[in-house]
XYZ file of C-alpha atoms in Angstrom:
676
model
C 93.275 63.989 53.449
C 95.593 64.214 50.913
C 95.170 64.160 46.855
C 96.497 60.660 46.402
C 93.999 58.878 44.524
C 92.553 55.281 45.198
C 93.834 52.720 43.076
C 93.127 49.176 42.535
C 96.645 48.208 43.678
C 95.803 50.028 47.163
C 94.259 46.584 48.081
C 97.531 45.507 49.461
C 97.274 48.421 52.026
C 93.687 47.995 53.115
C 92.826 46.005 56.202
C 89.452 43.862 56.996
C 87.853 43.062 60.436
C 85.670 40.319 61.227
C 85.002 37.857 63.898
C 83.949 39.815 67.029
C 83.762 38.028 70.578
C 83.100 39.838 73.721
C 84.498 38.741 76.815
C 82.024 37.581 79.350
C 82.236 40.693 81.608
C 81.848 42.852 78.534
C 85.006 44.908 78.967
C 86.939 43.362 76.057
C 86.688 42.489 72.560
C 88.453 40.073 70.484
C 88.225 40.477 66.737
C 90.416 39.366 63.442
C 92.385 41.830 61.542
C 93.191 40.684 57.952
C 95.520 42.318 55.404
C 97.183 41.069 52.261
C 100.621 39.499 52.993
C 101.945 39.069 49.307
C 99.987 38.569 46.008
C 99.127 35.116 46.981
C 98.237 34.994 50.475
C 97.035 36.925 53.307
C 97.878 37.092 57.279
C 94.787 37.128 59.635
C 95.571 37.870 63.341
C 93.485 38.302 66.665
C 93.444 41.589 68.177
C 91.701 42.746 71.405
C 90.553 46.178 72.397
C 88.797 47.436 75.768
C 84.882 47.682 75.108
C 84.899 51.219 75.957
C 87.283 52.539 73.352
C 89.689 53.608 76.155
C 92.657 52.324 74.491
C 93.664 51.199 70.736
C 93.467 47.665 69.618
C 96.592 45.641 70.165
C 98.012 42.414 68.454
C 97.072 39.524 70.674
C 98.237 36.474 68.491
C 101.392 36.002 66.400
C 101.627 37.577 63.053
C 101.879 34.232 61.174
C 99.321 32.270 59.293
C 95.584 32.825 59.440
C 93.729 32.703 62.629
C 89.872 32.513 63.022
C 87.044 32.313 65.463
C 88.568 33.990 68.564
C 86.195 32.756 71.524
C 86.501 33.769 75.145
C 86.334 31.034 77.880
C 83.359 31.365 80.163
C 85.462 32.721 82.985
C 87.271 35.205 80.650
C 90.684 33.869 81.740
C 91.611 32.219 78.176
C 90.757 32.686 74.434
C 90.511 29.920 72.002
C 91.135 30.684 68.378
C 91.721 28.335 65.280
C 94.725 28.819 63.232
C 96.861 27.149 60.476
C 100.073 28.496 62.104
C 102.534 25.823 61.219
C 100.054 23.073 59.951
C 100.469 23.270 56.379
C 97.151 24.832 56.052
C 94.960 22.798 58.243
C 93.403 24.802 60.845
C 94.006 23.559 64.631
C 92.514 24.894 67.719
C 94.713 26.909 70.050
C 94.037 28.367 73.468
C 96.335 31.347 74.944
C 95.903 33.145 78.390
C 93.686 36.197 78.386
C 96.687 38.307 79.933
C 98.816 37.274 76.753
C 101.540 34.686 76.282
C 102.106 32.101 73.829
C 99.331 30.003 72.718
C 99.098 26.254 73.258
C 98.138 23.951 70.328
C 95.433 21.665 71.597
C 94.599 19.475 68.630
C 96.029 17.751 65.777
C 93.215 16.586 63.636
C 93.137 15.807 59.872
C 90.088 17.534 58.847
C 90.624 20.916 60.357
C 88.823 22.742 63.133
C 85.784 25.048 62.814
C 82.768 25.943 64.934
C 84.279 26.293 68.205
C 82.264 26.266 71.275
C 83.547 26.276 74.897
C 81.807 23.948 77.514
C 80.043 25.955 80.218
C 82.771 24.980 83.050
C 85.869 25.871 80.612
C 87.227 22.501 80.834
C 86.346 21.139 77.197
C 85.626 22.627 73.583
C 83.536 21.356 71.069
C 84.223 21.732 67.361
C 83.871 20.427 64.063
C 85.769 18.678 61.287
C 85.413 17.102 58.028
C 86.846 13.741 57.608
C 86.189 10.570 55.562
C 85.040 7.219 56.779
C 88.508 5.849 56.222
C 90.261 8.784 58.300
C 87.826 8.219 61.109
C 88.397 4.359 61.124
C 92.080 5.041 61.251
C 91.502 7.864 63.920
C 93.244 10.693 61.926
C 90.200 12.738 63.023
C 91.275 12.360 66.915
C 95.128 12.564 66.402
C 96.590 12.385 62.893
C 99.770 10.337 61.976
C 102.158 12.615 60.949
C 103.234 10.458 58.014
C 99.497 10.593 56.572
C 98.623 12.789 53.653
C 95.439 13.207 51.816
C 95.310 11.968 48.318
C 92.391 13.424 45.675
C 90.378 10.282 44.340
C 91.458 9.175 40.768
C 89.027 8.940 39.284
C 86.313 10.793 41.449
C 83.029 8.667 41.630
C 80.089 10.711 42.749
C 76.947 9.242 44.223
C 75.521 12.539 45.885
C 73.209 15.276 44.377
C 75.679 17.845 45.643
C 79.145 16.870 45.688
C 81.160 19.892 45.681
C 80.745 23.574 46.798
C 82.755 26.896 46.950
C 86.123 25.622 45.675
C 86.225 21.851 47.133
C 85.028 18.423 46.511
C 83.686 16.762 49.379
C 85.610 13.551 48.125
C 83.246 11.596 50.901
C 84.115 13.789 53.821
C 81.339 14.286 56.322
C 81.380 16.975 59.049
C 81.093 15.665 62.566
C 81.018 16.941 66.229
C 83.954 16.395 68.507
C 85.112 17.563 72.111
C 88.627 18.117 73.124
C 89.490 17.934 77.024
C 91.891 20.779 77.569
C 93.794 19.024 80.391
C 94.358 15.855 78.714
C 94.071 17.028 74.691
C 92.030 13.832 74.354
C 89.316 14.403 71.553
C 86.043 12.607 71.466
C 83.993 12.108 68.496
C 80.344 12.517 69.316
C 78.809 11.605 65.891
C 79.678 9.243 63.150
C 78.123 7.999 59.846
C 77.313 9.232 56.285
C 75.606 12.524 57.361
C 76.688 15.787 58.123
C 76.614 17.347 61.922
C 76.858 20.880 62.226
C 76.857 24.007 64.744
C 77.572 22.448 68.158
C 76.376 24.417 71.109
C 76.503 23.266 74.715
C 73.061 22.657 76.650
C 75.031 22.593 79.962
C 78.307 20.756 81.252
C 77.007 17.207 80.178
C 75.232 17.636 76.610
C 75.384 19.496 73.275
C 72.849 20.461 70.526
C 73.909 19.952 66.930
C 72.001 20.288 63.558
C 72.003 17.288 61.264
C 70.011 16.754 58.051
C 66.620 15.052 58.469
C 66.869 11.310 57.162
C 64.980 11.691 54.036
C 65.537 10.061 50.686
C 68.119 12.771 49.322
C 69.306 15.031 52.113
C 71.146 17.142 49.643
C 67.680 18.151 47.904
C 66.536 19.426 51.456
C 66.774 22.163 54.096
C 65.209 20.341 56.820
C 67.270 19.705 59.774
C 66.855 17.746 63.117
C 68.379 19.519 65.993
C 69.541 17.083 68.466
C 71.077 16.629 71.900
C 73.910 14.312 72.790
C 75.773 13.586 76.107
C 79.133 15.330 76.076
C 81.121 11.969 77.132
C 80.050 10.269 73.703
C 78.141 7.651 75.757
C 74.363 7.606 75.195
C 71.902 8.036 72.371
C 71.020 11.432 70.780
C 67.654 13.039 71.813
C 65.581 14.774 69.140
C 64.701 18.254 70.269
C 62.977 19.827 67.224
C 63.039 20.182 63.493
C 63.665 23.326 61.245
C 64.028 24.168 57.749
C 66.981 26.577 56.894
C 70.263 26.653 54.976
C 72.428 26.944 57.839
C 70.328 26.580 61.186
C 72.735 27.674 63.879
C 71.315 27.305 67.257
C 72.177 29.947 70.179
C 71.744 28.816 73.838
C 70.395 31.442 76.468
C 71.436 31.108 80.197
C 68.054 29.813 80.958
C 68.001 27.073 78.369
C 65.930 28.809 75.610
C 67.263 28.065 72.091
C 67.163 30.588 69.180
C 67.419 29.535 65.804
C 66.374 30.390 62.108
C 63.577 29.263 60.411
C 62.893 29.357 56.493
C 59.553 28.113 54.808
C 60.663 25.327 52.758
C 58.399 25.956 49.838
C 60.353 27.921 47.091
C 62.510 28.480 50.106
C 65.207 30.710 47.980
C 62.510 33.677 47.963
C 61.385 33.292 51.610
C 62.167 35.740 54.402
C 64.225 33.919 57.425
C 62.291 34.314 60.920
C 64.109 33.799 64.314
C 62.308 31.400 66.396
C 62.793 30.935 70.075
C 61.992 27.513 71.620
C 61.849 26.546 75.329
C 62.857 23.046 75.519
C 61.514 22.311 79.088
C 57.849 23.612 77.950
C 58.103 23.135 74.349
C 56.653 26.707 73.871
C 57.734 28.070 70.431
C 57.870 32.098 69.703
C 58.519 33.545 66.345
C 60.273 36.565 67.500
C 60.008 38.319 63.898
C 56.544 37.220 63.167
C 55.539 41.129 63.093
C 58.720 42.495 61.355
C 58.674 42.326 57.594
C 62.581 41.823 57.546
C 64.618 38.667 56.972
C 67.437 37.610 59.504
C 70.868 38.574 57.766
C 72.407 35.977 55.662
C 75.299 35.480 58.353
C 72.626 33.777 60.780
C 74.568 35.967 63.359
C 72.725 35.816 66.748
C 73.548 36.173 70.376
C 71.865 35.977 73.754
C 72.960 38.279 76.816
C 71.172 38.747 80.017
C 67.806 37.267 78.614
C 67.827 39.264 75.630
C 68.438 38.229 71.964
C 70.285 40.101 69.479
C 70.317 39.742 65.891
C 70.899 41.451 62.381
C 68.502 42.286 59.567
C 68.849 44.045 56.487
C 66.677 47.210 56.471
C 66.379 49.805 53.567
C 70.113 49.952 52.637
C 71.351 49.134 55.946
C 72.169 46.059 57.966
C 70.982 46.956 61.473
C 71.358 45.531 64.950
C 68.159 44.518 66.668
C 67.248 43.488 70.018
C 64.445 41.250 71.285
C 63.240 41.611 74.853
C 60.689 38.807 76.379
C 58.666 40.325 79.355
C 55.426 39.084 78.565
C 55.576 39.140 75.065
C 58.355 39.936 72.251
C 59.335 43.536 72.092
C 61.821 44.686 69.319
C 64.068 47.473 69.339
C 66.568 48.656 66.764
C 69.884 49.564 68.500
C 72.004 50.571 65.440
C 69.997 51.483 62.481
C 72.623 52.691 60.125
C 75.467 51.174 58.226
C 76.144 47.785 57.282
C 76.931 45.251 59.980
C 77.993 41.887 58.981
C 77.861 39.838 62.238
C 77.582 40.283 65.989
C 78.464 39.046 69.412
C 77.159 40.001 72.751
C 78.067 39.501 76.385
C 78.272 41.283 79.612
C 76.139 44.139 78.457
C 78.301 44.762 75.256
C 77.311 44.094 71.774
C 80.437 44.114 69.094
C 79.613 44.384 65.543
C 81.952 44.843 62.282
C 80.356 47.875 60.485
C 80.845 50.011 57.514
C 79.559 53.171 56.828
C 79.395 55.880 53.965
C 82.544 57.096 55.066
C 84.819 53.863 55.586
C 84.937 50.480 55.173
C 84.253 48.230 58.143
C 85.765 48.539 61.499
C 84.610 47.170 65.102
C 81.786 49.260 66.923
C 80.792 48.385 70.694
C 77.240 49.141 71.416
C 76.456 49.518 75.202
C 74.083 51.433 77.462
C 72.542 53.123 74.728
C 76.001 54.445 73.125
C 77.890 53.250 70.342
C 81.394 53.355 70.152
C 84.172 52.912 67.582
C 86.691 50.553 68.702
C 89.047 50.208 65.956
C 90.088 52.443 62.908
C 92.125 49.903 60.912
C 92.292 51.980 57.616
C 92.910 55.420 59.562
C 96.241 56.061 57.970
C 95.125 54.959 54.399
C 91.829 57.280 54.603
C 94.030 60.228 55.734
C 96.716 60.229 52.871
C 93.768 59.370 49.931
C 91.249 61.276 48.084
C 87.991 59.792 48.284
C 84.253 60.681 48.169
C 81.331 59.953 50.102
C 78.363 58.501 48.362
C 74.698 60.218 48.096
C 71.802 58.330 48.840
C 69.211 58.604 45.978
C 65.636 57.257 45.517
C 63.604 57.029 42.327
C 60.262 55.542 41.095
C 60.274 52.274 39.105
C 57.057 50.427 37.957
C 55.172 51.631 41.045
C 57.863 51.081 43.559
C 60.417 53.270 45.252
C 63.942 51.850 44.699
C 67.144 53.170 46.711
C 70.600 53.331 45.682
C 73.699 55.507 45.687
C 76.002 57.903 43.738
C 79.750 58.155 44.171
C 81.264 61.082 42.245
C 84.958 61.447 41.442
C 86.718 63.017 44.450
C 88.269 65.634 42.056
C 85.087 66.435 40.237
C 84.739 69.829 38.719
C 81.995 72.199 38.626
C 80.398 72.331 35.102
C 82.158 69.100 33.907
C 80.719 65.923 33.114
C 81.580 62.487 33.935
C 80.803 58.824 32.418
C 78.306 56.726 34.451
C 79.433 53.459 35.664
C 76.163 51.152 36.635
C 76.931 48.350 39.241
C 74.487 45.578 39.906
C 74.559 43.709 42.891
C 74.789 39.346 43.207
C 72.436 37.191 45.019
C 69.702 38.142 43.786
C 68.303 38.196 47.371
C 71.111 40.317 49.244
C 71.417 44.070 49.875
C 73.850 46.568 49.059
C 74.769 49.324 51.567
C 76.448 52.643 51.344
C 79.959 51.220 51.164
C 80.538 47.422 52.513
C 82.917 45.219 50.700
C 82.304 47.256 47.722
C 83.914 50.303 49.098
C 87.390 49.966 47.294
C 86.018 49.000 43.875
C 83.810 52.082 43.840
C 86.251 54.234 44.865
C 88.854 53.011 42.437
C 86.270 53.851 39.604
C 85.449 57.200 40.869
C 88.900 58.090 41.107
C 89.447 57.269 37.532
C 86.803 59.627 36.737
C 83.350 57.743 36.841
C 80.304 58.655 38.654
C 79.264 55.502 40.273
C 75.787 54.319 40.813
C 74.570 51.221 42.597
C 71.026 50.113 43.888
C 68.977 47.675 45.452
C 66.209 46.887 42.594
C 63.511 44.602 43.469
C 64.436 41.038 44.603
C 67.040 42.692 47.085
C 66.604 42.170 51.123
C 65.544 44.959 53.383
C 62.323 46.302 51.946
C 59.853 43.684 52.837
C 58.675 40.132 51.716
C 56.700 41.286 48.464
C 59.592 43.316 47.304
C 62.018 40.504 47.806
C 59.684 38.356 45.533
C 59.155 40.832 43.102
C 61.349 38.991 40.822
C 59.782 35.879 41.098
C 59.940 33.827 37.672
C 61.414 36.862 36.136
C 64.826 38.202 36.904
C 65.910 39.793 33.984
C 63.099 42.045 32.961
C 61.860 43.182 36.357
C 65.534 43.911 37.628
C 66.409 45.705 34.378
C 63.456 48.009 34.555
C 64.598 49.048 38.063
C 68.269 49.359 37.217
C 67.518 51.185 34.137
C 65.052 53.731 35.858
C 67.595 54.234 38.378
C 70.536 54.981 35.809
C 68.225 57.335 33.759
C 67.681 59.317 37.224
C 71.347 59.478 37.766
C 72.332 60.222 34.176
C 69.911 63.270 34.134
C 72.188 64.958 36.560
C 74.280 68.028 35.426
C 77.427 66.018 36.294
C 76.756 62.831 33.976
C 77.515 62.342 30.543
C 74.406 60.559 29.571
C 75.887 59.230 26.275
C 78.400 57.437 28.144
C 77.236 54.616 30.404
C 78.889 51.208 31.557
C 77.764 48.351 33.119
C 79.193 45.426 35.348
C 78.304 43.078 38.101
C 79.004 39.742 39.648
C 76.861 36.288 40.023
C 73.489 37.474 39.552
C 74.918 40.678 38.667
C 76.612 38.815 35.876
C 73.375 37.363 34.994
C 71.784 40.822 34.785
C 74.979 42.176 32.794
C 74.570 39.607 30.220
C 70.763 40.151 30.204
C 71.000 43.915 29.718
C 73.570 43.701 26.867
C 71.094 41.415 25.117
C 68.169 43.879 25.744
C 69.654 47.216 25.363
C 72.410 48.917 23.625
C 72.704 51.947 25.982
C 75.960 50.794 27.323
C 79.341 51.981 25.625
C 81.238 48.735 27.548
C 80.265 46.040 30.131
C 81.907 43.545 32.312
C 80.215 40.195 33.326
C 81.650 38.751 36.267
C 81.091 35.082 37.395
C 77.785 35.038 36.049
C 74.732 32.716 35.472
C 74.119 33.047 31.710
C 72.430 29.857 31.123
C 69.803 28.480 33.840
C 69.796 24.900 32.788
C 73.457 24.270 32.973
C 73.761 26.339 36.047
C 71.185 24.280 37.566
C 73.192 21.064 36.512
C 76.766 21.978 37.494
C 76.360 24.418 40.611
C 76.343 23.286 44.295
C 73.188 23.407 46.460
C 72.316 26.604 44.609
C 70.252 24.854 42.209
C 67.417 25.335 44.466
C 67.517 29.012 43.119
C 66.194 27.824 39.738
C 63.478 25.631 41.699
C 62.557 28.628 43.952
C 62.917 31.729 42.147
C 61.448 30.343 38.810
C 59.417 27.352 40.013
C 60.835 25.431 37.164
C 63.141 22.081 36.528
C 65.009 22.132 33.290
C 63.719 18.964 31.997
C 60.081 20.301 32.600
C 60.405 23.741 31.752
C 63.142 23.827 28.937
C 61.728 26.417 26.899
C 60.790 28.871 29.638
C 64.387 28.541 31.365
C 65.763 29.166 27.980
C 63.945 32.415 27.639
C 65.011 33.574 30.827
C 68.680 32.825 30.207
C 70.916 35.540 28.992
C 73.107 33.608 26.715
C 70.058 33.172 24.343
C 70.059 36.965 23.603
C 73.744 37.212 22.212
C 72.343 37.811 18.707
C 71.229 41.492 19.964
C 74.384 42.166 21.560
C 76.483 45.320 20.415
C 78.168 46.323 23.783
C 81.735 45.281 24.055
C 81.482 43.007 27.141
C 84.672 41.591 28.969
C 83.711 38.238 30.624
C 85.597 37.153 33.723
C 85.335 34.011 35.858
C 87.023 31.455 38.224
C 88.382 28.312 37.208
C 87.228 26.678 40.535
C 84.014 28.447 41.056
C 81.784 25.782 41.948
C 78.545 27.929 42.892
C 78.521 29.275 39.128
C 80.816 26.952 37.389
C 83.189 27.978 34.574
C 81.245 26.581 32.092
C 78.859 29.542 32.243
C 81.216 31.871 31.572
C 82.836 29.867 28.743
C 79.607 29.452 26.777
C 78.618 33.197 27.149
C 82.388 34.354 26.017
C 82.208 31.772 22.741
C 78.614 32.875 21.883
C 79.632 36.578 21.930
C 83.066 35.889 19.922
C 80.511 33.740 17.517
C 78.460 36.852 16.922
C 81.354 39.156 16.526
C 81.133 41.164 19.688
C 84.268 42.726 21.171
C 84.850 40.332 24.104
C 87.659 38.710 25.960
C 87.582 35.998 28.584
C 89.724 36.565 31.814
C 90.038 33.283 33.870
C 91.492 33.393 37.316
C 93.050 29.645 38.331
C 92.810 28.766 42.046
C 89.828 31.039 42.481
C 86.196 30.398 43.494
C 83.041 32.504 43.677
C 84.337 34.613 46.523
C 87.168 36.239 44.133
C 86.175 39.937 44.651
C 85.821 39.580 48.268
C 88.649 36.973 49.486
C 90.857 35.881 46.277
C 94.254 36.160 46.269
C 95.451 39.541 46.577
C 97.085 39.921 43.205
C 93.896 38.631 41.680
C 91.534 40.937 43.575
C 93.684 43.926 42.383
C 93.804 42.630 38.773
C 90.113 42.035 38.500
C 89.439 45.715 39.340
C 92.181 47.097 37.090
C 90.822 45.001 34.225
C 87.352 46.436 34.737
C 88.624 49.967 34.707
C 90.765 49.317 31.527
C 87.977 47.719 29.577
C 85.734 50.632 30.392
C 88.416 53.240 29.631
C 88.746 51.903 26.116
C 85.539 52.733 25.206
C 85.130 55.885 27.084
C 85.207 59.174 25.288
C 86.575 60.699 28.446
C 89.586 58.666 28.322
C 92.215 58.753 25.731
C 93.462 55.210 25.974
C 93.406 52.429 23.625
C 90.752 49.430 23.656
C 91.946 46.801 25.966
C 91.761 44.448 22.678
C 94.380 46.671 21.239
C 96.895 46.534 23.785
C 99.321 43.561 25.222
C 97.068 41.665 27.478
C 98.722 42.810 30.777
C 99.491 46.585 29.656
C 98.881 49.115 32.232
C 98.115 46.429 34.838
C 99.869 45.205 37.904
C 100.138 41.933 36.285
C 102.291 43.538 33.384
C 104.585 44.958 35.915
C 105.186 41.743 37.377
C 105.949 40.344 34.126
C 108.482 43.085 33.651
C 110.061 42.122 37.021
C 110.426 38.606 36.324
C 112.124 39.394 32.722
C 114.784 41.613 34.553
């Protein structure tokens, strides 16, 4: 390891992995490798690797565009994947021989392909796409006319409760289930109408399952789904199989026909744990696999059957672990991989593949087989070998009668006897879990390299510590979370290497809410950065996508009935108490926490005379920090560091407000390049 410091701009040199798919014989794993291509875009390519780790991963698809969903055929002789290569950004289905060669594009549909599923006999592939009724009537969802181009409605006229999500308006589009015949490339639509049909899974060669919202008065206001079975040739009526409640009820079908699926209680669902259930459709016998496990299914909803056993992920005390359920006269649960941060999984042929981060590195692909865990990739090995970085230390502390866990990251060049400012990070959610590294590795390491001790934690409300812990913030996001975060910050600030008089604060989404809440309730922080936060619960309720259910669930409140109460729970109404210099960052196409929340908080701060600035990111949504344009990802981290530096007694630099807007940032370098 050399002494090169980790910088925000190094994001361009870091790779990410996702989408593992194990071949049916368990001997090969396909996965996605994603890297920044330039300031605006990424390249995502399929790689394959022996499951025993006997060889290095090799690139399997062309380095062009973005690939997704690598999926082996039942015989393991072909690999299907989705790619926007040469399609002007519309993902299409491709199939390539397992021994390599040129892939063949097998769809030309208007709505893009997702949720790929092979038929058991390997002759067809089911998928979903989103198309309007007009596009379906014209057949563009089966074979799009080359001359056809989508146009945005002008004006947009909305009749749905939820009419946009993430970065897109629905504009009348509905998700439907299709099957393509690989010999003829004919596409058959299996569903139709003004409902969303999702998550196709083959029951046998002749039929499929899918999930669709139960037909209630307002399906947008419900998380109840019917799982139905439909003939694969498009002829015949759908058969109702069962009903469940969840936000994303994917169904996994075992070789013997059993169905695994998630179940979340509907009452105040945002706080409820999600169980794994198994249904035998022949006997209607239903088993709650996680009945005796005080943990929730991971938000990826990732599950996989293999040889009669069911594999799934759960958050667990600062990790996301791999579990196996066996069904020999009852349900037995076993933790196979108990440390690190797994993000999804797939299993076949006795092998379980999982992207997994640890305290030592960002995510790589691992395989579990026969009791052994093997690392299959080291996509950032060269970078890690050439840069100085630190390994986080786990910490635990007492807060209001609860034990809370977190981590501390010190500067890699820290010297004995020296003290460093403290940067406190708060996670989003609120019902998620942070791990020792994960997707925040680069941001935390950049702050540490700049001379900050970084602290992050899983306060009450986090997942992985049981149902009661997750519900500990019910009807009180602000004070309960603040109590835990500040007690943790007190414990870390008491260390000899921390300057307790120099503390800084940041967080995004719910972490942005908490940043706004804490600067309105304490003056301990020298500087703060509030990112894509919920600052006013009433306007959030009225402008977000389906996340308005957070207000109903976590606060048991409605804005028109509980106006004063929700105002008391909203950070924006405490700006008169704020003295902490606070940078506000938001994405202009964030439909999870719309821009109006950031604009409101910023204006209020300006009006009460707080040092503040608003940074708006065009073309970005709520996932800016994880999947934004590479230049924006870099800029966000650089601006956090620069804002902190300007108020830090340990950094001899001017305030960001006293510098040119892009001074000292990569954006400033680009400005200089453009002037030449």
